Amino acid sequence: MTVSADRLRDLTLELVEVPSPTGDTADAARLYARRLEEVGMDVELLDDVFPATPTVVARLRGSSPGPTVVLNGHLDTVPIPHDPPRVDGDLVYGRGSADMKGALASAAEAVRVVRDGRPFGGEIVIVAIGLHEAPGGRGEDLQHLLGERAFTADAAVVCELSAHDVAVAHLGSATFEITVSRPGMPTHELQTPPGTPHPLIAAARVVEAIRTRAEELAAVEHPWVGAETYFLGELHGGDFYNRHPRTCRLVGTCRWAPSNTLAAVEADFRELLARVAKETGCTIDLDLRLVRGAYEIDPGHELVHALQDAYREVTGAELRPVGIKVVADGALFAAAGIPTVYHGPQGSGAHADVESVPVAELVRAAQVYVALLRRLLC
Ligand SMILES: [Zn+2]
């Protein structure tokens, strides 16, 4: 049995037709779970801790003992409106088609093909989650599965990114929210005692301190992932032209290399803000929240080689190792000690107004998963 383009197109469309913004994926999870059951998998729907976003854990056991290999994806999509789903020629359009319901269809199809092929040892586990896309999700459900539930495996494929190269590293990322404040109420500018700390002027110093730090970071290129960054995306403060304000808020991101840690980034950031607080007399609070950690795998790791061999078998071409900036769930699997690679179909328009995925890419990704599973499960 071989990969079916029609089935891939139909399942992708069916999944995209069920809206599943981050945090509200129960219907899509139940649909996907049903389809995996039809493929012959033992499906668990874990809905005790995250009832609105059940985690799908589906297993297909081989005929003899062997390694456990995970195909992972997220059923949630960004909550950005999209035109109704449709198929046009080779393209499936709709929110989540490229990011990443198409990839989950490819994973299901790969399991079907492996099931009908020669006997294998070990097991395939599909893990589909619903709290992936920040800021609504930060992988809490996957973290719970890998932590409290002690889920483990011998290898994992996160079925997105890296369609025609192989990511061997990505940056970690966190969002920050800084609140600059002074005691007391907002007051008329002329009735405010001289020397009262001014949150907007303090915020300007914070902006300058971030700019300086960002410039220093830009000067250091890390292998694979390039420079670390501080990025400021929002600045809000004051509410009337002649009122001395009480607070100001700054929002942005920090991104760091695999050699660095969130703890070290946070210590660095707090020191920078403490300096400004001391100079200005304002109170400066930092709320730094992890999106995902950094990720890396040795390009010589056998799992990377197995993926490269599988891709070559299917396409005749080479998967070149690269570093990427964007974060994803490989960081969580890797942090749990599970060797992990990224590989998915190449769609377009993730997080954009128009999102689509070519059926040919779904076929190609499913074929690579089959070739990879056959290498790993023996
Ligand atoms: Zn995604």
PDB file of N, CA, C and O in Angstrom, residues 259-317:
ATOM      1  N   SER A 259      23.360  27.601  23.647  1.00  0.00           N
ATOM      2  CA  SER A 259      24.404  27.587  24.684  1.00  0.00           C
ATOM      3  C   SER A 259      24.000  28.406  25.913  1.00  0.00           C
ATOM      4  O   SER A 259      24.651  28.360  26.941  1.00  0.00           O
ATOM      5  N   ASN A 260      22.905  29.180  25.808  1.00  0.00           N
ATOM      6  CA  ASN A 260      22.473  30.062  26.891  1.00  0.00           C
ATOM      7  C   ASN A 260      21.231  29.470  27.573  1.00  0.00           C
ATOM      8  O   ASN A 260      20.690  28.467  27.122  1.00  0.00           O
ATOM      9  N   THR A 261      20.767  30.096  28.658  1.00  0.00           N
ATOM     10  CA  THR A 261      19.566  29.596  29.350  1.00  0.00           C
ATOM     11  C   THR A 261      18.628  30.756  29.656  1.00  0.00           C
ATOM     12  O   THR A 261      19.054  31.913  29.740  1.00  0.00           O
ATOM     13  N   LEU A 262      17.363  30.415  29.861  1.00  0.00           N
ATOM     14  CA  LEU A 262      16.370  31.416  30.265  1.00  0.00           C
ATOM     15  C   LEU A 262      16.799  32.087  31.572  1.00  0.00           C
ATOM     16  O   LEU A 262      16.692  33.309  31.727  1.00  0.00           O
ATOM     17  N   ALA A 263      17.318  31.300  32.513  1.00  0.00           N
ATOM     18  CA  ALA A 263      17.721  31.853  33.817  1.00  0.00           C
ATOM     19  C   ALA A 263      18.801  32.916  33.637  1.00  0.00           C
ATOM     20  O   ALA A 263      18.758  33.977  34.270  1.00  0.00           O
ATOM     21  N   ALA A 264      19.765  32.640  32.764  1.00  0.00           N
ATOM     22  CA  ALA A 264      20.847  33.609  32.545  1.00  0.00           C
ATOM     23  C   ALA A 264      20.320  34.858  31.845  1.00  0.00           C
ATOM     24  O   ALA A 264      20.714  35.981  32.173  1.00  0.00           O
ATOM     25  N   VAL A 265      19.414  34.665  30.897  1.00  0.00           N
ATOM     26  CA  VAL A 265      18.815  35.807  30.195  1.00  0.00           C
ATOM     27  C   VAL A 265      18.043  36.666  31.198  1.00  0.00           C
ATOM     28  O   VAL A 265      18.140  37.895  31.209  1.00  0.00           O
ATOM     29  N   GLU A 266      17.299  36.014  32.073  1.00  0.00           N
ATOM     30  CA  GLU A 266      16.487  36.742  33.050  1.00  0.00           C
ATOM     31  C   GLU A 266      17.376  37.530  34.018  1.00  0.00           C
ATOM     32  O   GLU A 266      17.092  38.694  34.326  1.00  0.00           O
ATOM     33  N   ALA A 267      18.460  36.916  34.466  1.00  0.00           N
ATOM     34  CA  ALA A 267      19.379  37.609  35.388  1.00  0.00           C
ATOM     35  C   ALA A 267      19.956  38.853  34.715  1.00  0.00           C
ATOM     36  O   ALA A 267      20.018  39.932  35.323  1.00  0.00           O
ATOM     37  N   ASP A 268      20.342  38.716  33.469  1.00  0.00           N
ATOM     38  CA  ASP A 268      20.906  39.824  32.694  1.00  0.00           C
ATOM     39  C   ASP A 268      19.890  40.966  32.557  1.00  0.00           C
ATOM     40  O   ASP A 268      20.190  42.140  32.755  1.00  0.00           O
ATOM     41  N   PHE A 269      18.653  40.581  32.247  1.00  0.00           N
ATOM     42  CA  PHE A 269      17.584  41.557  32.025  1.00  0.00           C
ATOM     43  C   PHE A 269      17.270  42.295  33.332  1.00  0.00           C
ATOM     44  O   PHE A 269      17.122  43.518  33.369  1.00  0.00           O
ATOM     45  N   ARG A 270      17.185  41.548  34.426  1.00  0.00           N
ATOM     46  CA  ARG A 270      16.846  42.161  35.720  1.00  0.00           C
ATOM     47  C   ARG A 270      17.922  43.150  36.154  1.00  0.00           C
ATOM     48  O   ARG A 270      17.625  44.196  36.738  1.00  0.00           O
ATOM     49  N   GLU A 271      19.166  42.831  35.852  1.00  0.00           N
ATOM     50  CA  GLU A 271      20.262  43.719  36.233  1.00  0.00           C
ATOM     51  C   GLU A 271      20.158  45.037  35.461  1.00  0.00           C
ATOM     52  O   GLU A 271      20.298  46.121  36.033  1.00  0.00           O
ATOM     53  N   LEU A 272      19.857  44.914  34.186  1.00  0.00           N
ATOM     54  CA  LEU A 272      19.704  46.104  33.335  1.00  0.00           C
ATOM     55  C   LEU A 272      18.562  47.003  33.860  1.00  0.00           C
ATOM     56  O   LEU A 272      18.691  48.226  33.942  1.00  0.00           O
ATOM     57  N   LEU A 273      17.459  46.382  34.245  1.00  0.00           N
ATOM     58  CA  LEU A 273      16.295  47.145  34.720  1.00  0.00           C
ATOM     59  C   LEU A 273      16.545  47.732  36.113  1.00  0.00           C
ATOM     60  O   LEU A 273      16.090  48.844  36.417  1.00  0.00           O
ATOM     61  N   ALA A 274      17.288  47.004  36.941  1.00  0.00           N
ATOM     62  CA  ALA A 274      17.589  47.494  38.291  1.00  0.00           C
ATOM     63  C   ALA A 274      18.406  48.781  38.203  1.00  0.00           C
ATOM     64  O   ALA A 274      18.214  49.711  38.991  1.00  0.00           O
ATOM     65  N   ARG A 275      19.299  48.831  37.224  1.00  0.00           N
ATOM     66  CA  ARG A 275      20.109  50.045  37.014  1.00  0.00           C
ATOM     67  C   ARG A 275      19.206  51.237  36.715  1.00  0.00           C
ATOM     68  O   ARG A 275      19.348  52.312  37.292  1.00  0.00           O
ATOM     69  N   VAL A 276      18.255  51.053  35.802  1.00  0.00           N
ATOM     70  CA  VAL A 276      17.352  52.150  35.422  1.00  0.00           C
ATOM     71  C   VAL A 276      16.471  52.536  36.606  1.00  0.00           C
ATOM     72  O   VAL A 276      16.222  53.726  36.858  1.00  0.00           O
ATOM     73  N   ALA A 277      16.001  51.554  37.368  1.00  0.00           N
ATOM     74  CA  ALA A 277      15.147  51.840  38.524  1.00  0.00           C
ATOM     75  C   ALA A 277      15.900  52.709  39.527  1.00  0.00           C
ATOM     76  O   ALA A 277      15.356  53.678  40.068  1.00  0.00           O
ATOM     77  N   LYS A 278      17.167  52.396  39.741  1.00  0.00           N
ATOM     78  CA  LYS A 278      17.977  53.142  40.701  1.00  0.00           C
ATOM     79  C   LYS A 278      18.176  54.579  40.231  1.00  0.00           C
ATOM     80  O   LYS A 278      18.023  55.528  41.002  1.00  0.00           O
ATOM     81  N   GLU A 279      18.465  54.743  38.934  1.00  0.00           N
ATOM     82  CA  GLU A 279      18.710  56.081  38.373  1.00  0.00           C
ATOM     83  C   GLU A 279      17.465  56.954  38.390  1.00  0.00           C
ATOM     84  O   GLU A 279      17.556  58.173  38.484  1.00  0.00           O
ATOM     85  N   THR A 280      16.281  56.347  38.216  1.00  0.00           N
ATOM     86  CA  THR A 280      15.069  57.141  37.980  1.00  0.00           C
ATOM     87  C   THR A 280      14.140  57.207  39.181  1.00  0.00           C
ATOM     88  O   THR A 280      13.221  58.025  39.190  1.00  0.00           O
ATOM     89  N   GLY A 281      14.331  56.350  40.170  1.00  0.00           N
ATOM     90  CA  GLY A 281      13.435  56.336  41.328  1.00  0.00           C
ATOM     91  C   GLY A 281      12.122  55.623  41.063  1.00  0.00           C
ATOM     92  O   GLY A 281      11.258  55.563  41.936  1.00  0.00           O
ATOM     93  N   CYS A 282      11.932  55.111  39.856  1.00  0.00           N
ATOM     94  CA  CYS A 282      10.710  54.354  39.557  1.00  0.00           C
ATOM     95  C   CYS A 282      10.877  52.902  40.003  1.00  0.00           C
ATOM     96  O   CYS A 282      11.990  52.398  40.136  1.00  0.00           O
ATOM     97  N   THR A 283       9.740  52.232  40.197  1.00  0.00           N
ATOM     98  CA  THR A 283       9.761  50.793  40.423  1.00  0.00           C
ATOM     99  C   THR A 283       9.636  50.129  39.053  1.00  0.00           C
ATOM    100  O   THR A 283       8.809  50.550  38.246  1.00  0.00           O
ATOM    101  N   ILE A 284      10.446  49.131  38.784  1.00  0.00           N
ATOM    102  CA  ILE A 284      10.370  48.455  37.488  1.00  0.00           C
ATOM    103  C   ILE A 284      10.198  46.956  37.711  1.00  0.00           C
ATOM    104  O   ILE A 284      11.076  46.303  38.293  1.00  0.00           O
ATOM    105  N   ASP A 285       9.038  46.434  37.287  1.00  0.00           N
ATOM    106  CA  ASP A 285       8.763  45.000  37.421  1.00  0.00           C
ATOM    107  C   ASP A 285       8.933  44.319  36.073  1.00  0.00           C
ATOM    108  O   ASP A 285       8.558  44.877  35.042  1.00  0.00           O
ATOM    109  N   LEU A 286       9.470  43.106  36.114  1.00  0.00           N
ATOM    110  CA  LEU A 286       9.650  42.321  34.887  1.00  0.00           C
ATOM    111  C   LEU A 286       8.862  41.032  34.995  1.00  0.00           C
ATOM    112  O   LEU A 286       9.011  40.284  35.972  1.00  0.00           O
ATOM    113  N   ASP A 287       8.015  40.781  34.004  1.00  0.00           N
ATOM    114  CA  ASP A 287       7.326  39.494  33.910  1.00  0.00           C
ATOM    115  C   ASP A 287       7.848  38.820  32.635  1.00  0.00           C
ATOM    116  O   ASP A 287       7.445  39.171  31.534  1.00  0.00           O
ATOM    117  N   LEU A 288       8.793  37.891  32.821  1.00  0.00           N
ATOM    118  CA  LEU A 288       9.423  37.220  31.686  1.00  0.00           C
ATOM    119  C   LEU A 288       8.845  35.814  31.620  1.00  0.00           C
ATOM    120  O   LEU A 288       8.958  35.049  32.577  1.00  0.00           O
ATOM    121  N   ARG A 289       8.217  35.465  30.505  1.00  0.00           N
ATOM    122  CA  ARG A 289       7.545  34.161  30.428  1.00  0.00           C
ATOM    123  C   ARG A 289       8.069  33.347  29.258  1.00  0.00           C
ATOM    124  O   ARG A 289       8.070  33.809  28.108  1.00  0.00           O
ATOM    125  N   LEU A 290       8.478  32.130  29.553  1.00  0.00           N
ATOM    126  CA  LEU A 290       9.037  31.239  28.541  1.00  0.00           C
ATOM    127  C   LEU A 290       7.999  30.916  27.466  1.00  0.00           C
ATOM    128  O   LEU A 290       6.853  30.587  27.775  1.00  0.00           O
ATOM    129  N   VAL A 291       8.389  30.999  26.194  1.00  0.00           N
ATOM    130  CA  VAL A 291       7.573  30.455  25.103  1.00  0.00           C
ATOM    131  C   VAL A 291       8.038  29.019  24.849  1.00  0.00           C
ATOM    132  O   VAL A 291       7.286  28.070  25.042  1.00  0.00           O
ATOM    133  N   ARG A 292       9.284  28.849  24.438  1.00  0.00           N
ATOM    134  CA  ARG A 292       9.921  27.533  24.351  1.00  0.00           C
ATOM    135  C   ARG A 292      11.422  27.733  24.554  1.00  0.00           C
ATOM    136  O   ARG A 292      11.953  28.780  24.200  1.00  0.00           O
ATOM    137  N   GLY A 293      12.070  26.709  25.059  1.00  0.00           N
ATOM    138  CA  GLY A 293      13.514  26.757  25.200  1.00  0.00           C
ATOM    139  C   GLY A 293      14.208  26.630  23.854  1.00  0.00           C
ATOM    140  O   GLY A 293      13.579  26.408  22.824  1.00  0.00           O
ATOM    141  N   ALA A 294      15.526  26.800  23.886  1.00  0.00           N
ATOM    142  CA  ALA A 294      16.323  26.599  22.676  1.00  0.00           C
ATOM    143  C   ALA A 294      16.449  25.094  22.416  1.00  0.00           C
ATOM    144  O   ALA A 294      16.196  24.278  23.298  1.00  0.00           O
ATOM    145  N   TYR A 295      16.814  24.760  21.183  1.00  0.00           N
ATOM    146  CA  TYR A 295      16.906  23.346  20.785  1.00  0.00           C
ATOM    147  C   TYR A 295      18.179  23.132  20.007  1.00  0.00           C
ATOM    148  O   TYR A 295      18.574  24.000  19.206  1.00  0.00           O
ATOM    149  N   GLU A 296      18.815  21.987  20.205  1.00  0.00           N
ATOM    150  CA  GLU A 296      19.882  21.593  19.284  1.00  0.00           C
ATOM    151  C   GLU A 296      20.058  20.084  19.300  1.00  0.00           C
ATOM    152  O   GLU A 296      19.745  19.417  20.282  1.00  0.00           O
ATOM    153  N   ILE A 297      20.518  19.577  18.186  1.00  0.00           N
ATOM    154  CA  ILE A 297      20.858  18.156  18.090  1.00  0.00           C
ATOM    155  C   ILE A 297      22.161  18.082  17.297  1.00  0.00           C
ATOM    156  O   ILE A 297      22.389  18.903  16.381  1.00  0.00           O
ATOM    157  N   ASP A 298      23.013  17.150  17.674  1.00  0.00           N
ATOM    158  CA  ASP A 298      24.266  16.959  16.940  1.00  0.00           C
ATOM    159  C   ASP A 298      23.923  16.588  15.491  1.00  0.00           C
ATOM    160  O   ASP A 298      23.189  15.615  15.270  1.00  0.00           O
ATOM    161  N   PRO A 299      24.438  17.346  14.509  1.00  0.00           N
ATOM    162  CA  PRO A 299      24.143  17.005  13.108  1.00  0.00           C
ATOM    163  C   PRO A 299      24.593  15.589  12.747  1.00  0.00           C
ATOM    164  O   PRO A 299      24.109  15.018  11.769  1.00  0.00           O
ATOM    165  N   GLY A 300      25.488  15.011  13.562  1.00  0.00           N
ATOM    166  CA  GLY A 300      25.951  13.639  13.315  1.00  0.00           C
ATOM    167  C   GLY A 300      25.101  12.593  14.038  1.00  0.00           C
ATOM    168  O   GLY A 300      25.393  11.395  13.950  1.00  0.00           O
ATOM    169  N   HIS A 301      24.057  13.012  14.753  1.00  0.00           N
ATOM    170  CA  HIS A 301      23.195  12.068  15.494  1.00  0.00           C
ATOM    171  C   HIS A 301      22.531  11.099  14.522  1.00  0.00           C
ATOM    172  O   HIS A 301      22.124  11.477  13.427  1.00  0.00           O
ATOM    173  N   GLU A 302      22.395   9.843  14.967  1.00  0.00           N
ATOM    174  CA  GLU A 302      21.846   8.809  14.066  1.00  0.00           C
ATOM    175  C   GLU A 302      20.417   9.130  13.620  1.00  0.00           C
ATOM    176  O   GLU A 302      20.011   8.745  12.518  1.00  0.00           O
ATOM    177  N   LEU A 303      19.666   9.852  14.453  1.00  0.00           N
ATOM    178  CA  LEU A 303      18.299  10.215  14.058  1.00  0.00           C
ATOM    179  C   LEU A 303      18.314  11.227  12.905  1.00  0.00           C
ATOM    180  O   LEU A 303      17.492  11.144  11.982  1.00  0.00           O
ATOM    181  N   VAL A 304      19.255  12.148  12.950  1.00  0.00           N
ATOM    182  CA  VAL A 304      19.398  13.118  11.847  1.00  0.00           C
ATOM    183  C   VAL A 304      19.780  12.364  10.567  1.00  0.00           C
ATOM    184  O   VAL A 304      19.219  12.608   9.490  1.00  0.00           O
ATOM    185  N   HIS A 305      20.709  11.430  10.717  1.00  0.00           N
ATOM    186  CA  HIS A 305      21.128  10.650   9.534  1.00  0.00           C
ATOM    187  C   HIS A 305      19.968   9.825   8.983  1.00  0.00           C
ATOM    188  O   HIS A 305      19.784   9.735   7.774  1.00  0.00           O
ATOM    189  N   ALA A 306      19.187   9.232   9.890  1.00  0.00           N
ATOM    190  CA  ALA A 306      18.051   8.417   9.435  1.00  0.00           C
ATOM    191  C   ALA A 306      17.052   9.282   8.663  1.00  0.00           C
ATOM    192  O   ALA A 306      16.515   8.870   7.623  1.00  0.00           O
ATOM    193  N   LEU A 307      16.816  10.495   9.152  1.00  0.00           N
ATOM    194  CA  LEU A 307      15.902  11.414   8.450  1.00  0.00           C
ATOM    195  C   LEU A 307      16.477  11.804   7.093  1.00  0.00           C
ATOM    196  O   LEU A 307      15.761  11.827   6.077  1.00  0.00           O
ATOM    197  N   GLN A 308      17.774  12.084   7.064  1.00  0.00           N
ATOM    198  CA  GLN A 308      18.414  12.450   5.784  1.00  0.00           C
ATOM    199  C   GLN A 308      18.326  11.294   4.786  1.00  0.00           C
ATOM    200  O   GLN A 308      18.047  11.502   3.601  1.00  0.00           O
ATOM    201  N   ASP A 309      18.540  10.073   5.283  1.00  0.00           N
ATOM    202  CA  ASP A 309      18.461   8.894   4.408  1.00  0.00           C
ATOM    203  C   ASP A 309      17.034   8.715   3.887  1.00  0.00           C
ATOM    204  O   ASP A 309      16.821   8.399   2.707  1.00  0.00           O
ATOM    205  N   ALA A 310      16.046   8.918   4.789  1.00  0.00           N
ATOM    206  CA  ALA A 310      14.640   8.758   4.386  1.00  0.00           C
ATOM    207  C   ALA A 310      14.267   9.793   3.321  1.00  0.00           C
ATOM    208  O   ALA A 310      13.601   9.483   2.317  1.00  0.00           O
ATOM    209  N   TYR A 311      14.697  11.017   3.538  1.00  0.00           N
ATOM    210  CA  TYR A 311      14.386  12.088   2.588  1.00  0.00           C
ATOM    211  C   TYR A 311      15.037  11.821   1.229  1.00  0.00           C
ATOM    212  O   TYR A 311      14.427  12.009   0.183  1.00  0.00           O
ATOM    213  N   ARG A 312      16.265  11.338   1.269  1.00  0.00           N
ATOM    214  CA  ARG A 312      16.990  11.030   0.021  1.00  0.00           C
ATOM    215  C   ARG A 312      16.276   9.899  -0.726  1.00  0.00           C
ATOM    216  O   ARG A 312      16.108   9.952  -1.944  1.00  0.00           O
ATOM    217  N   GLU A 313      15.842   8.894   0.038  1.00  0.00           N
ATOM    218  CA  GLU A 313      15.141   7.760  -0.583  1.00  0.00           C
ATOM    219  C   GLU A 313      13.881   8.235  -1.325  1.00  0.00           C
ATOM    220  O   GLU A 313      13.562   7.757  -2.413  1.00  0.00           O
ATOM    221  N   VAL A 314      13.179   9.202  -0.735  1.00  0.00           N
ATOM    222  CA  VAL A 314      11.910   9.660  -1.311  1.00  0.00           C
ATOM    223  C   VAL A 314      12.128  10.658  -2.441  1.00  0.00           C
ATOM    224  O   VAL A 314      11.450  10.604  -3.476  1.00  0.00           O
ATOM    225  N   THR A 315      13.079  11.578  -2.245  1.00  0.00           N
ATOM    226  CA  THR A 315      13.193  12.707  -3.190  1.00  0.00           C
ATOM    227  C   THR A 315      14.440  12.651  -4.057  1.00  0.00           C
ATOM    228  O   THR A 315      14.524  13.370  -5.054  1.00  0.00           O
ATOM    229  N   GLY A 316      15.436  11.859  -3.667  1.00  0.00           N
ATOM    230  CA  GLY A 316      16.709  11.849  -4.387  1.00  0.00           C
ATOM    231  C   GLY A 316      17.585  13.034  -4.042  1.00  0.00           C
ATOM    232  O   GLY A 316      18.683  13.186  -4.581  1.00  0.00           O
ATOM    233  N   ALA A 317      17.110  13.900  -3.138  1.00  0.00           N
ATOM    234  CA  ALA A 317      17.872  15.107  -2.796  1.00  0.00           C
ATOM    235  C   ALA A 317      18.400  15.030  -1.366  1.00  0.00           C
ATOM    236  O   ALA A 317      18.060  14.118  -0.618  1.00  0.00           O
TER     237      ALA A 317
END
